[in-house]
Tab-separated table of C-alpha atoms in Angstrom:
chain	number	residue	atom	x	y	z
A	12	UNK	CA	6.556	-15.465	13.804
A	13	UNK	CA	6.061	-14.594	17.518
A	14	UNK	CA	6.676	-10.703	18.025
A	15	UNK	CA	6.219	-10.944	21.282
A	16	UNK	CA	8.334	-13.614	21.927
A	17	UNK	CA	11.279	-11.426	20.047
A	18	UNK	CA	9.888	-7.953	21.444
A	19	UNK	CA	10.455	-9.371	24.420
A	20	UNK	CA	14.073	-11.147	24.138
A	21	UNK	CA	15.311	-7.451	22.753
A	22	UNK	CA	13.254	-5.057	25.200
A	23	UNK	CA	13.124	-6.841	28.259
A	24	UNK	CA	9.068	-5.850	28.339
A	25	UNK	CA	10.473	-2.423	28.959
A	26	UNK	CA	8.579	0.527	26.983
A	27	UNK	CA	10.053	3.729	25.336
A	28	UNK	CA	13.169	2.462	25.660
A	29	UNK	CA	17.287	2.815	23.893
A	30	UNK	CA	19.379	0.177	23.028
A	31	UNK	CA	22.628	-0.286	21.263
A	32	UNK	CA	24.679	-3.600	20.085
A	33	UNK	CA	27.116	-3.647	17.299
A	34	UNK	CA	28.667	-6.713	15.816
A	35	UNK	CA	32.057	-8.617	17.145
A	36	UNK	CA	33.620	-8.253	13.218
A	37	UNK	CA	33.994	-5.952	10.196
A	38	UNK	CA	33.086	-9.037	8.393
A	39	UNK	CA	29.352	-9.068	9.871
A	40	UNK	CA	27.145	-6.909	8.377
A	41	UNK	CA	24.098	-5.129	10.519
A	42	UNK	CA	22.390	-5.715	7.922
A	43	UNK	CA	21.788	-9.388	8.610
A	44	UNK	CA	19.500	-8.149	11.153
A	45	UNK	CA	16.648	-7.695	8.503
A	46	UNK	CA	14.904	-10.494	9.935
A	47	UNK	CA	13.678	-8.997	12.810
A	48	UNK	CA	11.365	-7.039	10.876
A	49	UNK	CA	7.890	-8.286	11.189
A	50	UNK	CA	5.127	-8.617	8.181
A	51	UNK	CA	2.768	-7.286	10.429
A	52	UNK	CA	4.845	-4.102	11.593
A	53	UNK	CA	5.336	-5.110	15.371
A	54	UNK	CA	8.924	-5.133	14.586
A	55	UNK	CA	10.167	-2.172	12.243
A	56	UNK	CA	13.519	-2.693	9.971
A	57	UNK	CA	14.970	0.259	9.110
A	58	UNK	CA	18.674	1.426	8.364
A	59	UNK	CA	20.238	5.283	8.690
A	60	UNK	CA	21.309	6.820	5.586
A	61	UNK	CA	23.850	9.661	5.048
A	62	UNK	CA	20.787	11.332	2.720
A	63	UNK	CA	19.043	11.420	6.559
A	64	UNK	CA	20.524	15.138	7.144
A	65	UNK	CA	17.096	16.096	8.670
A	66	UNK	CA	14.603	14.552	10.874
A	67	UNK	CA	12.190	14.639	8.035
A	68	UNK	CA	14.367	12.344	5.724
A	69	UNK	CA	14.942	10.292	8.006
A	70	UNK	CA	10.900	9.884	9.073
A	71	UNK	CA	10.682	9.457	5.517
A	72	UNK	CA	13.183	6.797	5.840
A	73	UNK	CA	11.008	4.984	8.081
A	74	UNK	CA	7.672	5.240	6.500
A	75	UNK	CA	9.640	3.560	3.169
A	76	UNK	CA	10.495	0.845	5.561
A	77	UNK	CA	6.982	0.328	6.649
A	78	UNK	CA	5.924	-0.199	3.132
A	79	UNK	CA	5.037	3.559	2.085
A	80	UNK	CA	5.429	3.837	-1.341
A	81	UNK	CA	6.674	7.289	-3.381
A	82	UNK	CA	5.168	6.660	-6.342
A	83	UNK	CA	1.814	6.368	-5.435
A	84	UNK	CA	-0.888	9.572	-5.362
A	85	UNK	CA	-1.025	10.044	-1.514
A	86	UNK	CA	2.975	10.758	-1.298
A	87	UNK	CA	2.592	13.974	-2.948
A	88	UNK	CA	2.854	15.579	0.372
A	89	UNK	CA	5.306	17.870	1.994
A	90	UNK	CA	8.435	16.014	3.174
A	91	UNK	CA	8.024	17.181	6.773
A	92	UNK	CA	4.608	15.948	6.607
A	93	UNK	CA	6.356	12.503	7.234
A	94	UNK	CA	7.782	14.157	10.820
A	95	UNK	CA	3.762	13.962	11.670
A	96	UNK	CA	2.368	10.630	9.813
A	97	UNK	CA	5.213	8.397	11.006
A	98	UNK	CA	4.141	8.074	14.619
A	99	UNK	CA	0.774	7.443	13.582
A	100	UNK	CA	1.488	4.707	11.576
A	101	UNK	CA	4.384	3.151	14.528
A	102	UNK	CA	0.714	4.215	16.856
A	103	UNK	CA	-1.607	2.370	14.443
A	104	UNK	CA	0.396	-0.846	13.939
A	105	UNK	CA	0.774	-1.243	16.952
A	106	UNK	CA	5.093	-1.049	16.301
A	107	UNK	CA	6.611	-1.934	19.761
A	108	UNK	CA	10.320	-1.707	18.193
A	109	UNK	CA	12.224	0.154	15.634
A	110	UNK	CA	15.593	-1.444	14.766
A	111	UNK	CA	17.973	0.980	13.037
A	112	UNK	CA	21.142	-0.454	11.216
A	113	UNK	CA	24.226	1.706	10.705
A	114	UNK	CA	23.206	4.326	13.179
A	115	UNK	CA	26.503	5.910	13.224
A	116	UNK	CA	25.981	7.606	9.951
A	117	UNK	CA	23.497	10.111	11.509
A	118	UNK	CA	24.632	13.246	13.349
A	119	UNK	CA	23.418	13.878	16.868
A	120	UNK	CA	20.872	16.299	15.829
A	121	UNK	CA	19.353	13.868	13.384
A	122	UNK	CA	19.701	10.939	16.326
A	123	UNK	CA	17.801	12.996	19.426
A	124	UNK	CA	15.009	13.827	17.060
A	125	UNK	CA	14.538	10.781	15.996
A	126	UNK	CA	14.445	9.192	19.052
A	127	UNK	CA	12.371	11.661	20.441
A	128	UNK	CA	10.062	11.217	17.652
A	129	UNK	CA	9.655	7.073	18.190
A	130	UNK	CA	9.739	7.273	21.976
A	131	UNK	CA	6.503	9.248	21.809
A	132	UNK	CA	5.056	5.933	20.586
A	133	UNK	CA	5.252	2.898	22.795
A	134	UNK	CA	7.807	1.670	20.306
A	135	UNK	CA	11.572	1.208	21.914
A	136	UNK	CA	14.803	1.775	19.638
A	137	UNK	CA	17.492	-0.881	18.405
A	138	UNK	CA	20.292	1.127	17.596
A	139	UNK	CA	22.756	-1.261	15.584
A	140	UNK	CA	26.333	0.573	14.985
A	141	UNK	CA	29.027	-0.903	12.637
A	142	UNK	CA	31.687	-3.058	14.449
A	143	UNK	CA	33.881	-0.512	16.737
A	144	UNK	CA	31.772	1.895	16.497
A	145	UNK	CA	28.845	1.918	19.403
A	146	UNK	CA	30.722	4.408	21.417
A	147	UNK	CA	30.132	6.995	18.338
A	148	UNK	CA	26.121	6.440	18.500
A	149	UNK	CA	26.231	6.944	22.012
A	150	UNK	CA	27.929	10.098	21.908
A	151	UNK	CA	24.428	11.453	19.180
A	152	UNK	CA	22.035	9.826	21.608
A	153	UNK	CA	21.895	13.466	23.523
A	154	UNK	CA	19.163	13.223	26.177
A	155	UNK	CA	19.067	9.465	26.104
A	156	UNK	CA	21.165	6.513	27.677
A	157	UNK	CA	21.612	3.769	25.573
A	158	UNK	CA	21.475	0.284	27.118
A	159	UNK	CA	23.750	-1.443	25.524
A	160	UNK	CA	22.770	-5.190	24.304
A	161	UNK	CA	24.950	-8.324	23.644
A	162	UNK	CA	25.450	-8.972	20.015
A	163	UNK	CA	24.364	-12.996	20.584
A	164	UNK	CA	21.384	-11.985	22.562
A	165	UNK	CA	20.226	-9.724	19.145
A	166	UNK	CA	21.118	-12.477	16.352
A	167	UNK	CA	19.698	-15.407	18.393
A	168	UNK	CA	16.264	-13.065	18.491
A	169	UNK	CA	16.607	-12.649	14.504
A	170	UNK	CA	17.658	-16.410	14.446
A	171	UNK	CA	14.662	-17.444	16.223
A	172	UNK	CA	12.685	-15.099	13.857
A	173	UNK	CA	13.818	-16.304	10.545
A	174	UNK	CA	13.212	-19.703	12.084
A	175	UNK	CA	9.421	-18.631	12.595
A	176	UNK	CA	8.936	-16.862	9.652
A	177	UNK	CA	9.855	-19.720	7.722
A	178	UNK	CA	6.895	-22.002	9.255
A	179	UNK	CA	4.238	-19.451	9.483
A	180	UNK	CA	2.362	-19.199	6.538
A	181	UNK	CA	4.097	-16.910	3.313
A	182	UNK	CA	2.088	-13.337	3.617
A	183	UNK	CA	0.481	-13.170	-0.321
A	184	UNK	CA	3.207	-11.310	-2.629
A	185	UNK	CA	2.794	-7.570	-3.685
A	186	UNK	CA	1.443	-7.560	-7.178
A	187	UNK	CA	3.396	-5.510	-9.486
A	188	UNK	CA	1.340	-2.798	-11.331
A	189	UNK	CA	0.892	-3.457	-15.037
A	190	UNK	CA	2.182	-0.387	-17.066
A	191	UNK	CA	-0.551	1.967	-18.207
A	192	UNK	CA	0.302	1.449	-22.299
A	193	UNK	CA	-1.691	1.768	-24.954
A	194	UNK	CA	-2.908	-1.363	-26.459
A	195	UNK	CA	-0.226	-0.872	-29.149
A	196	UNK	CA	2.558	-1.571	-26.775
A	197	UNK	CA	0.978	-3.310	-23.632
A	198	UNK	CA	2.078	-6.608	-24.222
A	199	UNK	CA	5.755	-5.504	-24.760
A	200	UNK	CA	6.150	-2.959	-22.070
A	201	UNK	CA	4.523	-5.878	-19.712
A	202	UNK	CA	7.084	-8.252	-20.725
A	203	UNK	CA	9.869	-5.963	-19.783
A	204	UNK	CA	8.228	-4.249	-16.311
A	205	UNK	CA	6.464	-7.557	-14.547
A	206	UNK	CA	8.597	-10.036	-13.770
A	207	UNK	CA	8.483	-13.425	-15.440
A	208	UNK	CA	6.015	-15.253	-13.089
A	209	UNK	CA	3.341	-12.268	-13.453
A	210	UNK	CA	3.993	-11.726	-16.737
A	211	UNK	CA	2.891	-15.473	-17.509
A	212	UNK	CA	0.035	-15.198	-15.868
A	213	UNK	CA	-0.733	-12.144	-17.024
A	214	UNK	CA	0.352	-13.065	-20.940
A	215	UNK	CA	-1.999	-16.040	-20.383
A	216	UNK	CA	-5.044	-14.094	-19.732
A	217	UNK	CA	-3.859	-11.707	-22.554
A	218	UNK	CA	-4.246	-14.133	-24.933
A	219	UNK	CA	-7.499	-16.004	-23.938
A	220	UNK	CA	-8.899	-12.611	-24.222
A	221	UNK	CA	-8.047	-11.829	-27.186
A	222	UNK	CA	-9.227	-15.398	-29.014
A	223	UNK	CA	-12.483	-14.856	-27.260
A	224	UNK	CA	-12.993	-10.997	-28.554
A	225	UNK	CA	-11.779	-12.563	-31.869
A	226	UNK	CA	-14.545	-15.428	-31.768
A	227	UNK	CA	-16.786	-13.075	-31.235
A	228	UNK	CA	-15.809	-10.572	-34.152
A	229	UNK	CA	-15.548	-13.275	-36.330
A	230	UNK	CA	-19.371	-14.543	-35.535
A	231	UNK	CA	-20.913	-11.058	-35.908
A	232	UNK	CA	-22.174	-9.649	-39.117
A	233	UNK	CA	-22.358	-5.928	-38.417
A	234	UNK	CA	-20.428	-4.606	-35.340
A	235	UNK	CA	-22.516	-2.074	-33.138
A	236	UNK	CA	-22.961	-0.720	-29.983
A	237	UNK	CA	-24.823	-4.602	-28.748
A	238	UNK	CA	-21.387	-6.044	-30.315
A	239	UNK	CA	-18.603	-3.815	-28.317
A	240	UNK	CA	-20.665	-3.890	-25.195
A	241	UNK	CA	-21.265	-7.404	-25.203
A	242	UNK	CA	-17.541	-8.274	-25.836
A	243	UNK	CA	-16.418	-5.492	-23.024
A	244	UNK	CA	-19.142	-7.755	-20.551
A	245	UNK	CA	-17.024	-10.724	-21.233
A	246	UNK	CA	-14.156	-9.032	-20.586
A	247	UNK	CA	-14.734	-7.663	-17.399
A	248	UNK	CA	-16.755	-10.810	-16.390
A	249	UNK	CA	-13.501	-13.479	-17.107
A	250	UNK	CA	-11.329	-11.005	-14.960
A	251	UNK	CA	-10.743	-11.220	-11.354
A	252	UNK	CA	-8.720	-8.088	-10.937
A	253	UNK	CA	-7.946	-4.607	-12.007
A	254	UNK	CA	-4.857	-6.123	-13.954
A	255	UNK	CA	-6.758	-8.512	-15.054
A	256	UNK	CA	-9.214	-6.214	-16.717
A	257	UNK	CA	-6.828	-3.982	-18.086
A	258	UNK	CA	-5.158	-6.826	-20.149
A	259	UNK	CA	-8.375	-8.219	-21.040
A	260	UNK	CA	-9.693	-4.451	-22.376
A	261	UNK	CA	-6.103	-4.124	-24.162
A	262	UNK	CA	-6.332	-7.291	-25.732
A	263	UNK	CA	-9.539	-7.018	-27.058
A	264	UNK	CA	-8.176	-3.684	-28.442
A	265	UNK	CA	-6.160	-5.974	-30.395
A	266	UNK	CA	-8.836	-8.097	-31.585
A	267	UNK	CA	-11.005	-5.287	-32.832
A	268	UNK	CA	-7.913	-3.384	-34.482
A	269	UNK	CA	-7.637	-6.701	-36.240
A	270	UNK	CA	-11.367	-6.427	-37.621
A	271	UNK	CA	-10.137	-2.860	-39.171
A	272	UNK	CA	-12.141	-1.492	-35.801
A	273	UNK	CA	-10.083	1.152	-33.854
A	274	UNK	CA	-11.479	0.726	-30.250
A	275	UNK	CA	-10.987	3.225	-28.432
A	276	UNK	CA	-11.585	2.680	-23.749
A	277	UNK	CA	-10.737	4.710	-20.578
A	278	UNK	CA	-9.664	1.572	-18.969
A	279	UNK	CA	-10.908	3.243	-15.554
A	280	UNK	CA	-14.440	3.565	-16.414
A	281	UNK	CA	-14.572	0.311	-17.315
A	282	UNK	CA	-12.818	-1.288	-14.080
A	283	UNK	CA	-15.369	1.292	-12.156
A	284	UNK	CA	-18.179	-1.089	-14.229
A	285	UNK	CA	-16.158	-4.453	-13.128
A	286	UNK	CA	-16.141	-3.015	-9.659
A	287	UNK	CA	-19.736	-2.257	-9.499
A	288	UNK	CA	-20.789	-5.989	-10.889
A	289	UNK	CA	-19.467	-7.249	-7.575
A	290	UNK	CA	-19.786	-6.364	-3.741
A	291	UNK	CA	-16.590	-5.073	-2.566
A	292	UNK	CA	-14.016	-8.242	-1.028
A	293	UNK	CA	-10.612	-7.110	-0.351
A	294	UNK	CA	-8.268	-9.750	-0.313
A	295	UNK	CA	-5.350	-10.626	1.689
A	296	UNK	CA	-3.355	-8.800	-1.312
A	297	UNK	CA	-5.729	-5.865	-1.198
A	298	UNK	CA	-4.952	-5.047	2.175
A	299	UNK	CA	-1.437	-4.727	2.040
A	300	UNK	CA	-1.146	-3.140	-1.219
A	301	UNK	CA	-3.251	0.027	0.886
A	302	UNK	CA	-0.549	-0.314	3.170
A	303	UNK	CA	1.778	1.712	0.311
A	304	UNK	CA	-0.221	5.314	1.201
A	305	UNK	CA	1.659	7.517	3.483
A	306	UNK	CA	-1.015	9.286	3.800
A	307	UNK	CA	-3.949	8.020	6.121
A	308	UNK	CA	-6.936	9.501	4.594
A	309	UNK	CA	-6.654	7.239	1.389
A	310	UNK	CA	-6.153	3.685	2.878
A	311	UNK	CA	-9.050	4.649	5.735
A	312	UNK	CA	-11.381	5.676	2.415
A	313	UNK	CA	-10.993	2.726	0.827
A	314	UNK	CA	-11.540	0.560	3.930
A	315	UNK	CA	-15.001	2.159	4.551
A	316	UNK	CA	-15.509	1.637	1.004
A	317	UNK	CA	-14.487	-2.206	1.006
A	318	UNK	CA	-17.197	-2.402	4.598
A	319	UNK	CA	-19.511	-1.437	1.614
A	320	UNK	CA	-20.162	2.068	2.161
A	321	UNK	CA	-21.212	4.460	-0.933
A	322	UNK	CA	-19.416	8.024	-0.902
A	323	UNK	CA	-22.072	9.991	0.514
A	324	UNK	CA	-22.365	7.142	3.781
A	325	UNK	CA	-17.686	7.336	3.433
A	326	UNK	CA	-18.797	11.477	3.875
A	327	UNK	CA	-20.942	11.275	6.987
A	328	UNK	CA	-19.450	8.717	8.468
A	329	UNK	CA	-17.841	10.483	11.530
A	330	UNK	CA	-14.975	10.381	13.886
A	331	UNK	CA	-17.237	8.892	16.592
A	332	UNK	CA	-18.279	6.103	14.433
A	333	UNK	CA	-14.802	5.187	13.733
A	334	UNK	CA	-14.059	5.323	17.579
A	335	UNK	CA	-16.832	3.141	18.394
A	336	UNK	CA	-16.382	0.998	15.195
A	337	UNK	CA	-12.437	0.051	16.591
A	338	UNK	CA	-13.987	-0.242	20.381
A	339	UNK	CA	-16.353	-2.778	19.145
A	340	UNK	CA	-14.143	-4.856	16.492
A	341	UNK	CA	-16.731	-4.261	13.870
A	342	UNK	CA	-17.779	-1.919	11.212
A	343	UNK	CA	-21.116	-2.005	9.073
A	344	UNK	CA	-22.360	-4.957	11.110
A	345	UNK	CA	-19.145	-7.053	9.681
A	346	UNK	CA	-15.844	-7.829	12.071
A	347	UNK	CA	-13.007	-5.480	11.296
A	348	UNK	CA	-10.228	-6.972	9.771
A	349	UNK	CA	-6.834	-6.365	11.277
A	350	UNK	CA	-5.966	-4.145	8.018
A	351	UNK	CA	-8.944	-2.294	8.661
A	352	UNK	CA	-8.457	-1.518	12.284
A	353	UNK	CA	-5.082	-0.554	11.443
A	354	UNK	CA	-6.093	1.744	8.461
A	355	UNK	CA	-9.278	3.175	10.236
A	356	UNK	CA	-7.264	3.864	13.490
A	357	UNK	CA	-4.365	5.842	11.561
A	358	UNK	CA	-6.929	8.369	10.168
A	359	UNK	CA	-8.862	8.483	13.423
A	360	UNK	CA	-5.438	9.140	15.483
A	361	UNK	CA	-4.680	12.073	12.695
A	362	UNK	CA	-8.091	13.899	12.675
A	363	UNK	CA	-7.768	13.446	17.360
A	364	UNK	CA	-4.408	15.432	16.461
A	365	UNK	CA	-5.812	17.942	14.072
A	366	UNK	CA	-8.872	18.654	16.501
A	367	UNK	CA	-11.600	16.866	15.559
A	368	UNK	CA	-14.692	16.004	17.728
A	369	UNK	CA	-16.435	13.041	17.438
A	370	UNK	CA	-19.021	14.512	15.152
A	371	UNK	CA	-17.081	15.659	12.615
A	372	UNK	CA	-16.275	13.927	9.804
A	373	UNK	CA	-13.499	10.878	9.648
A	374	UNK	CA	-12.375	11.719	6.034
A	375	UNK	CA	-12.941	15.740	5.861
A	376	UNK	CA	-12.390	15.690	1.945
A	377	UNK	CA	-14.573	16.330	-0.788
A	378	UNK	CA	-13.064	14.367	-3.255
A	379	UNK	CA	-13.828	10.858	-2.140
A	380	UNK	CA	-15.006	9.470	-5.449
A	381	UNK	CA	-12.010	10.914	-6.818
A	382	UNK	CA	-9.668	9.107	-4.238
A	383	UNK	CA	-11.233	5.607	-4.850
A	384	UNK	CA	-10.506	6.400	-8.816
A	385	UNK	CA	-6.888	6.857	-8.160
A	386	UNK	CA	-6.814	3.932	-5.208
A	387	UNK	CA	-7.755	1.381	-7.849
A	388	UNK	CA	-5.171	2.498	-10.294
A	389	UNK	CA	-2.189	3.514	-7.747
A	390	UNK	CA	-2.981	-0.137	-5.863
A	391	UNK	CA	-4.337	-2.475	-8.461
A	392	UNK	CA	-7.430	-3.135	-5.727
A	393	UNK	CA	-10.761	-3.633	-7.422
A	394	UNK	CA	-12.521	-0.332	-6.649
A	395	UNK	CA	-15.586	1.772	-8.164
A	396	UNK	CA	-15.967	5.264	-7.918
A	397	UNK	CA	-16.809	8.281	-9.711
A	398	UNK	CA	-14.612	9.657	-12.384
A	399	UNK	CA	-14.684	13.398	-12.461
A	400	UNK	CA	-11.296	13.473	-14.164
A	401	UNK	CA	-13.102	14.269	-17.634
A	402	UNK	CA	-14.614	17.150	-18.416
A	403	UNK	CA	-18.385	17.560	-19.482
A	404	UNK	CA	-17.636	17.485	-23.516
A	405	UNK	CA	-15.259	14.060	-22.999
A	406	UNK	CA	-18.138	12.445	-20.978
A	407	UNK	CA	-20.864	12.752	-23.568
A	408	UNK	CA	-18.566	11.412	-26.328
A	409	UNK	CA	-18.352	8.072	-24.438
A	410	UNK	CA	-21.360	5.399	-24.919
A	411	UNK	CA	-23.829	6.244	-22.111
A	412	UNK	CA	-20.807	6.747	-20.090
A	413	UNK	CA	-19.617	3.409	-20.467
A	414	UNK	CA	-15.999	4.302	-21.188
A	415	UNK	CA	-15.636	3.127	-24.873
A	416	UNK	CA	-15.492	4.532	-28.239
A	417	UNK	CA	-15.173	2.768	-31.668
A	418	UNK	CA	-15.122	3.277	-35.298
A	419	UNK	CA	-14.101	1.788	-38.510
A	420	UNK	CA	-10.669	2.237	-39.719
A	421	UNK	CA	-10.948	3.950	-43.554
């Protein structure tokens, strides 16, 4: 769709700006709005909720609505962290308005802040009140004069952008996650968590694994270390993806339990060996599924990561490097995909606020390997890095590190 085009029709080209519509009936919803949000974040959807009692649920709020994620590793953070990360991300994106549906649930405390919090960007603020009910949001709106907007002018912009949005081309879906069963009850707990269309897929590549780890049992005399490696190799070679792999590795579970062979795999040693057979190439998919960290450090990791940098080149590489990487429009010699700029700009804007010179480091953490580990499993994007998660002992039980054990069921 054209975000300028509808930035424009709402804002009037006017920055840091406050404006309020509400619709002419109870019967239409402000909801129906939605379609001004934007795929690429230009154009922010969001919607007050009576849970907002602080400025820090409500940021929270926000961050959900830009496709922030709570289960995934980087949310474990303080809930008035988001007060901080959301203006980076409005910053980073590039957000030039927030749109905020049923705005007369939040108190005026709750409303100043907020605003005060987006204005700082060069985002402007839709408020949308329930029918009758603008006068109330103007009342929270201390500090700030809201100009109001006709009701037409606002749906023919989300008209014009459902109109747009269905001829540009579909953005690739989010991938659902496959559970992280045992092989025992992988293919069940799939069935009932993916929905149908990834579950085919999914059940498809299931089974062609298995047959082929099957094949392969069958054709073997004496099953050894050659055998279980060699049937893990075609595993990981016949899949494209970290779900992939894991259904392949749990099916061939299957197959060798059949044999009388328990089989026992840390599924993400052996995606760290699927990720290393390959040079890192994010796809559309990838990108956005980084998008779900609220945290900037993570998504800007595995960025420098998918420009194929190794940890210790992701440790040195420094603030002033990422400044003159986003000048320039490329990183490692490679042009830097929108994503990319995004994700590498967020952390740069953070470490600028926490102090940082240009020759200190971009990430600041010493537990990079341990942040691509959890990226491929919290994201589902094909990623290799260390796994310091076991200890000494459980390392040297595992074939040359190779992440599988086996043995013959008595």
């Amino acid at each position: 769709m054209s975000t300028d085009h509808t930035v424009t029709r709402l804002v009037n080209g006017h920055q840091a700006a406050v404006y309020l519509t509400e619709p002419p009936s109870p019967e239409t919803h402000p909801l129906t709005l939605g379609t001004l949000h934007d795929n690429d974040l230009a154009v922010v959807f969001t919607y007050a909720s009576a849970a907002d009692s602080t400025l820090a649920r409500a940021a929270r709020n926000l961050l959900r609505s830009m496709g922030k994620d709570d289960s995934v590793t980087g949310m474990r953070m303080h809930a008035s962290d988001s007060v901080h990360i959301a203006p980076i991300w409005l910053i980073a994106h590039r957000t030039r308005l927030v749109v905020v549906a049923s705005a007369q649930i939040w108190p005026a405390n709750v409303m100043t802040e907020f605003l005060r919090l987006v204005l700082a960007t060069p985002a402007s603020v839709l408020l949308v009140a329930d029918h009758g009910r603008s006068h109330e949001v103007a009342q929270t709106c201390i500090g700030y004069t809201p100009v109001a907007k006709p009701w037409s002018e606002v749906t023919e912009a989300a008209e014009a952008a459902q109109t747009a949005k269905a001829s540009a081309p579909k953005p690739p879906p989010a991938e659902q996650q496959v559970p992280r069963s045992d092989w025992l009850t992988y293919r069940a707990d799939c069935r009932e968590q993916l929905d149908n269309h990834q579950f085919a897929l999914l059940d498809a590549h299931y089974l062609a694994s298995l047959r082929t780890a099957q094949t392969a049992l069958h054709a073997t005399a004496q099953v050894d270390d050659h055998t279980v490696a060699s049937i893990l190799q075609a595993a990981i070679q016949t899949s494209a993806t970290v779900n992939e792999a894991i259904t392949a590795f749990r099916a061939t579970q299957a197959a060798f339990f059949d044999a009388g062979i328990n089989l026992r795999i840390d599924p993400d040693r052996l995606i760290a060996l699927l990720a290393n057979s390959r040079r890192p190439a994010y796809t559309e998919t990838d990108w956005l599924s980084l998008r779900a960290y609220r945290d900037p450090v993570r998504p800007a990791i595995c960025t420098l990561y998918g420009y194929h940098l190794n940890v210790d080149e992701i440790a040195a590489f420094c603030v002033g490097h990422a400044r003159a990487a986003l000048a320039e429009g490329r990183l490692n010699n490679r042009p830097l995909h929108e994503h990319a700029r995004i994700y590498l700009a967020a952390q740069t804007l953070r470490r600028a606020l926490e102090g940082a010179d240009a020759a200190e480091p971009l990430i600041g953490l010493s537990t990079i390997g341990a942040a691509l580990t959890t990226a491929a499993r919290d994201t589902g994007v094909l990623i290799a890095g260390p796994h310091s998660h076991n200890s000494d002992h459980t390392r040297k039980l595992w074939h040359a590190g190779s992440g599988y054990l086996y043995g013959r069921i008595s």
